[in-house]
Each structure stands twice: as C-alpha cells, then as structure tokens.
Amino acid sequence: MTGQGDFAEKLDKLARLAVHVGLGSVAGQEVVMTAPLDAVALARRITHHAYAAGATVVTVLYNDDQAVLDRYETAGEASFDAAPAWLYEGMAAAFRSGAARLAIVGEDPSLLSGQDPAKVARANRARSIAYRPALDLIARAAINWTIVAAATPAWAKAAFPGLAEDAAVDALWQAIFKASRADGADPIADWAVHNANLRARCDLMNAKRYSALKFRGPRTDLEVGLADGHIWSGGASRSENGIIYNANIPSEEIFTTPHRAGVNGTVTATKPLSYQGTLITDISVRFEGGAIVEAHASAGEDVLRRILETDEGARRLGEVALVPHHSPISNSGLLFYNTLFDENASCHIALGQAYAKTVQGADMMDGPGLIAAGINQSLIHIDWMIGSGDIDIDGIAADGAAEAVMRKGGWV
Amino acid sequence: MTGQGDFAEKLDKLARLAVHVGLGSVAGQEVVMTAPLDAVALARRITHHAYAAGATVVTVLYNDDQAVLDRYETAGEASFDAAPAWLYEGMAAAFRSGAARLAIVGEDPSLLSGQDPAKVARANRARSIAYRPALDLIARAAINWTIVAAATPAWAKAAFPGLAEDAAVDALWQAIFKASRADGADPIADWAVHNANLRARCDLMNAKRYSALKFRGPRTDLEVGLADGHIWSGGASRSENGIIYNANIPSEEIFTTPHRAGVNGTVTATKPLSYQGTLITDISVRFEGGAIVEAHASAGEDVLRRILETDEGARRLGEVALVPHHSPISNSGLLFYNTLFDENASCHIALGQAYAKTVQGADMMDGPGLIAAGINQSLIHIDWMIGSGDIDIDGIAADGAAEAVMRKGGWV
C-alpha cells in the first residue's frame, strides 16, 4: 500500500508522460480522449497537462462498462447491428482537422464473457464499420495518438484475483506505473533512453532485410513472410502532422508488416486475449498461404471464429512484433489480461489491418495496390501473444539461409 | 433523510419519466445524452429504460465541471475562441438521422463566477457558434428531446447553503423528485393530467388573440408585443419525427413568441440567473422598439453585457412565458439557481432565439422571412425570471382594450 501523496505524484508523472511523450506535443491542437468512468482521476490530470501544454480544447468521452453490459441484457435485437456513427464520424472529422487522440484503457477484461457471442460479434462488427474512417487516420498516423492505462476495480480484480478490491487496484496502479516507465525520477528522460534502444534494434533488423521469420516452440512452427520493403518500427515515430509521438505507453515491441499471403504453419497463443470484453484462451491456429484455415480456443472459440469471419482480411496477419521475454513487463511475471501490457511482454502477431507506415511507399498506394503488395486490409486489428521463454526465432534471408534472431525469448 | 430503497425507487421513477414522458418514445431511435459526471446513477437508469423501450444505441457524453474550471485556469489564450465543432456537428448529424436528445442538468451554478468575464464570453460564443446547427434542430423540434435534472454536490450546496453536503444533496434530490412530479404512485399518469391542464390553459390564451401582454409590478412596467399568428404552447408537443414529447421535466409554463420589435419599457428580474457557470443577480433592463437599450445587474453585469453583444438578436426577446406564482415549484419556496426549475416557478422572458413552432407558418419561413415576421434570431436563448406574487399581467386586445390575465401572480 502506498501513501496518497506518493500515488498522486506517480499519477501526475504518468499524465505528463501521456501528454509529452505519448502525444509528444499538443500546442494548438484539440485533444480527443476516451476513458473508462473509473479513470476520471487520470483523465483530469492528462486534461490539465494538455491544457498547460497549449491544447485548445480537451474533450473526454467516458465509456461505462455497466451501460455496455446493460445494453446486452436489456436492448432489443436491432440494437446489435447499430453503432453511433455520428460520434465516430465526428472523431474522424476531428482528426482530419488536426486533433490529437488519447485513449485511456482499463475496461473489465471479461465484461461480456457471459453474453451471446453472436450479439457480441454483431455489435463489434457494427462498431468496426462505423469506426473505420477514424481508424484509417490512426493507422496511417495522420495525427499524433497514444494509449495509456488506468487501474479500474474490474480490471484489477482480474489481474490480482487473490487480493481484496482496494489492494488489487493499488497493486495494478503500481504495476502500470512501473511497466509504463513512469515511476522513475525523470520518466521523460527515461523514455528518451528507451526510445534510443528501440531505434537501435530497429536499425539492426532493417539492415538484415529478412524475407521471413520462423517461430519455433511448443505447439508452434510458423513461418511469417515479411512484406517487400517492410520497415521495422518501434517506440517514437513521426505522424503526418509532423509530431514525434509514442503510440503506446508502455511499449517494448519492434514491429513490421508481414506478407498477407506469406504465412504458413501452426502457432499457439502463450497468453489469453481479452477482446472487447471476451476472454479468449489457448488460441491455436493453422495458416496456409497467409490465411487461417483452422482455429481453436479453449474458451471464447465462438467469438474467435466470428472475428475471423469479419471480412476477408480478418484471417490474415497485419502485424508481427518482437518483444524480448525479459522486458520489464515480462519480468513482473504478471498476466494483465490487457493487450497494451500483455503484447509488450511477448512477441505477438495481429489479425487484420496492417500499418501502412511500416512498408516503404505504402502511404502512396490505394486499396488494391496495398493488397497486391501483400499489405493486409481489414476492419479489425487484433494483437495476440505468441512469445515466451521457450520460443526460438530465425530470420530467413532472401537466399533461404536461416540466422538466429531470438533464442529462448531473448535477443541473440 | 430517506432510505436508500426509497431513493432508488424515486430515481427509477424519474428515469422512466424522462424516457416515457420526456422523450415520449425511443423505439428504434438512438439517444444522445449529456450528463454531469456526478449524475452517473441517473444516466444509467435512463440508459436502462431507453434500451428497455427499444432504443438502438444510447450514448452518454459526460461533462466535468472540474475540467471546465481547469481549462479557465490553465489553458492558453487561443483556447477561449475554440470549441469541439466535430462533436456538435456530430450531434446535429445524429439528430438529422433521427436520434433523440436527452440532457441531464446539474452543474455548479456559479462554477465560473471567479473567472475572467471576457474569457467566459469568448468561450460561450465559440460554443454557441459550433452548437448552432444542433440547436436549430432542437429549436424547431426536428426530433424528440427533453431536459431533466440530477442533484450534484456543487449545485446542492448552492441551493441548500445551510446544510452539510450529504444532507444538501439529499434535500435537492427530494426537491427535484417533487418538482418533476416524479414522487407520486404513478408519475406517468400524473403527467397526463398535468399536460391536459396546460393544454386547456393554452387553448384559453390562444382563443384571446392578444396583440400584447403588459407586466406591472415593483420596478417593472413592460409591454411585450406578441408575434402575429403566435401560438401559446406548453407541456407535451409533437416533434417533426411525429413523437409526443415533453421538452422539460419539470414544466409549468405556457409560452409563446413575442414580436422582436414590439417590446417596450422596464423590467426587473425576480430571481438570480445562473448562466454557463456565472451567477447574474438583480438584472434590470429597459427596452425600446424591442431592443434592450440599458442593462444593469448587481453581480455578473459584465457577463450580462457581453451576452447582449453576442449578436443583433441577443438584446431582443425570443420567448415570453407565463407560470402561476402558485406552481408546485414556486410553493416549495426554494431558489434552485437552475433555470429548469426557477423558470418553472416564475413568469419569464428569454433573450435571443425564438421557437419557430409557436408562430403559425414559421416553419416554412427562411431567416429574412422570420425577421420580417418579428420572430427573433440569435445564437443564444437565455431565459430569465420576471414573475412573482407582486406582478399583474394584462392582455391587450387588437383594439387596445386591456383585460386582466394574472393578478398577484395568479391566473384570473
């Protein structure tokens, strides 16, 4: 248990980090923030630092897990094919006029686990379609954006099931501060060092020009072909509006774009995935020619299958990311049940939409051009974890020669 | 002090009333709700009843007094000419596609009283311009909309300054339940009776076809010319999307449209006005040819003057409303410091925008046509209270004959 003064100081450091490292700069910009209702304290500190840094208007859109659940239990059938298009179109309009985007995550990881998977899939699909214009602007980094986390009671109970609620919330906050590198004397300086390290790792991988990566481990034997002209990226990047920002706090990954038709073999998840309130555990899939042809899960399999049916690109990969098994998050030994943290403790792949900026020239391609270049397109982008201390990764050169990249989850 | 069970029951009745009487019907509609962060409990109950009544998506936009105040204290100069246009345009888009609109009010009545009036005026003007397209749709009742109230600590402390916070919040809730006619055995039936009474009063006044009303009382001698073809309206009305709704809960008024050039004389406010967080007390103004030519207030005069400078229509009247001095709200003897309640305890007038639906044929007129017909146009619509137990009102017939309408604040 930490004292309130100590907590307030760390919360303030996380809020400063979110504005000055996450968004990078907000001078003269609007900020569009989303946050769980239980994250008011962090949202207010971020709002404060955004105004202090010159933001013009900070708008916080609060989401309420309880109202989401009530909808599933109370609303009529027509509700599950509906989404507030006006709000998502409004967000896209805000981004087009230069607004920065900040998301505070902290939702209950298994909020909808007891709900009808068909309704969950329909509602997610309706939401994905409505959110697409806004997501496109985020995916191509038209503006600076970032995601940070706040400990909420429901999430804390999932992450620390053995603790009473207050103690669990406190423990989760401490884990968030530590994983986010927000608990040092000067977190902004710490992030500058961290970003330099990630940049050096990207430079190293970019010099290799591998044509594929090969993952081997328990129940995993997967070759992930990389897109021609792929670029390894990680940590800070520059948005189209010219601002150096960090999309995720924390972030330990370097990532790039796989070839949508070049993925073959089997892979098994090493951590459960919480997707839109449903917990999907022990995902195991087989790829052929880039597409998943077989998929299993020990829980949430129905939701997983419906995800894969979202569209043609939903069963193909849009991202592959490498994270050493000995990252600070991984070393904590915690399972967060939240992708922002769990994906930064583990190598991962993402189903669905690819980031155009991790392929040379992709920002100039249209939809058919992107597909032709092997850059996957989809309404969804769902990361899931395939790394552990048992995974070996080889880089495959253009001539087919294999080279060790990671052994037992650590960089070679 | 009431028990929690009793409170939960009354809160639920108010929420049902908001959906089934306020909005009338929400089947197949989206609902766009705004609410203070301290009104989560009521927002959740309303959300529940809206989904149960067939709403497709209920979106709650929470506003945070603390963040608003922080903006005034922290943001740079450019902030005060900015507004989240994307959000207000989004709301207008929602209304155009058929969404219902529900507002929960409960803000701190003097939140911004210590802030620079110039900044307050600039921010309000920027907001008014951005909100105009949405307000136009509300003003012409394109869709069903309603306003209800929730007791919040800051508001409760203003309304019950002698009580401790918890007791003040409880007292304000009870006053809201009572004033909103939500505390009976069957509030929906009570509202049907109440609406029939208001309708009968409107029919009576509409049969008179007065050309003007004359208000006389302490420091008040005012003639309010009525627009040609004016219609007295009150209680339930029908929106363009065909739904019978009640715009205000509570509502005790009958109201119509004055002639924008036909107002002459002096009038003194009988209650303070809380406008966008500033308390304006003892308003006293003089009209000539419809326009305010002299304006005073004992507090907030600077804000009042800036309101009047918003645009050409801001110093003219858009509404005149009659409320008997012995309405339930007035009988409570409470000063709520909230227009929704105080205007329903007192005859009032509104500066700025007129409601087109209270003039025959106005819905077919364009901007210049409305002005030519004496129907005022403005970015603002601000009600303020001029009624009391000391006010006499005469109706002036077309031939100049005077007839008693109200004496000592009561219907003749």
CSV table of C-alpha atoms in Angstrom, one decimal, chain A residues 30 32 37 40 44 47-48 51-52 55-57 59-62 64 66-67 70-71 74-76 79 82-87 90-91 93-94, chain B residues 30 32 37 40 44 47-48 51-52 55-57 59-62 64 66-67 70-71 74-76 79 82-87 90-91 93-94:
chain,number,residue,atom,x,y,z
A,30,GLU,CA,-7.6,19.8,-29.9
A,32,VAL,CA,-10.0,13.8,-28.2
A,37,LEU,CA,-15.7,6.1,-16.0
A,40,VAL,CA,-11.6,10.2,-14.0
A,44,ARG,CA,-8.3,15.0,-15.3
A,47,THR,CA,-6.5,17.2,-19.3
A,48,HIS,CA,-4.6,19.5,-17.1
A,51,TYR,CA,-4.1,22.5,-21.5
A,52,ALA,CA,-0.8,23.5,-19.8
A,55,ALA,CA,-4.1,22.3,-26.2
A,56,THR,CA,-7.1,24.3,-27.3
A,57,VAL,CA,-10.0,22.0,-26.3
A,59,THR,CA,-12.8,16.5,-24.9
A,60,VAL,CA,-13.1,13.4,-22.8
A,61,LEU,CA,-15.6,10.7,-23.9
A,62,TYR,CA,-16.2,8.5,-21.0
A,64,ASP,CA,-19.2,3.0,-19.0
A,66,GLN,CA,-22.1,-1.0,-16.7
A,67,ALA,CA,-24.1,0.6,-19.5
A,70,ASP,CA,-27.0,-3.3,-19.6
A,71,ARG,CA,-27.3,-2.9,-23.3
A,74,THR,CA,-31.8,-5.1,-22.0
A,75,ALA,CA,-31.8,-3.8,-25.6
A,76,GLY,CA,-33.8,-5.3,-28.5
A,79,SER,CA,-29.5,-2.6,-31.2
A,82,ALA,CA,-26.2,-0.4,-34.6
A,83,ALA,CA,-23.4,1.9,-33.7
A,84,PRO,CA,-23.1,5.7,-33.0
A,85,ALA,CA,-21.8,6.5,-36.5
A,86,TRP,CA,-22.2,10.3,-35.8
A,87,LEU,CA,-19.7,10.0,-33.0
A,90,GLY,CA,-17.1,13.2,-35.6
A,91,MET,CA,-13.9,11.7,-34.3
A,93,ALA,CA,-13.5,14.8,-38.6
A,94,ALA,CA,-11.6,15.9,-35.5
B,30,GLU,CA,-30.5,6.4,-31.0
B,32,VAL,CA,-27.8,11.2,-27.3
B,37,LEU,CA,-20.1,13.3,-14.1
B,40,VAL,CA,-23.9,8.7,-13.4
B,44,ARG,CA,-27.5,4.7,-16.0
B,47,THR,CA,-30.0,4.3,-20.3
B,48,HIS,CA,-31.6,1.2,-18.9
B,51,TYR,CA,-32.8,0.3,-24.0
B,52,ALA,CA,-35.9,-1.4,-22.5
B,55,ALA,CA,-33.5,2.5,-28.2
B,56,THR,CA,-30.8,1.1,-30.5
B,57,VAL,CA,-27.7,2.9,-29.1
B,59,THR,CA,-24.5,7.4,-25.9
B,60,VAL,CA,-23.8,9.4,-22.8
B,61,LEU,CA,-21.5,12.4,-23.1
B,62,TYR,CA,-20.3,13.2,-19.6
B,64,ASP,CA,-16.9,17.5,-16.0
B,66,GLN,CA,-13.6,20.3,-12.7
B,67,ALA,CA,-12.1,20.0,-16.2
B,70,ASP,CA,-9.1,23.7,-15.1
B,71,ARG,CA,-9.4,25.0,-18.7
B,74,THR,CA,-4.6,26.5,-17.2
B,75,ALA,CA,-5.3,26.9,-21.0
B,76,GLY,CA,-3.6,29.4,-23.3
B,79,SER,CA,-8.4,28.0,-26.2
B,82,ALA,CA,-12.2,27.3,-29.7
B,83,ALA,CA,-14.9,24.7,-29.4
B,84,PRO,CA,-15.2,21.0,-30.3
B,85,ALA,CA,-17.0,21.6,-33.6
B,86,TRP,CA,-16.7,18.0,-34.6
B,87,LEU,CA,-18.7,16.9,-31.5
B,90,GLY,CA,-21.8,15.1,-34.8
B,91,MET,CA,-24.7,15.7,-32.5
B,93,ALA,CA,-25.8,14.7,-37.7
B,94,ALA,CA,-27.3,12.3,-35.1
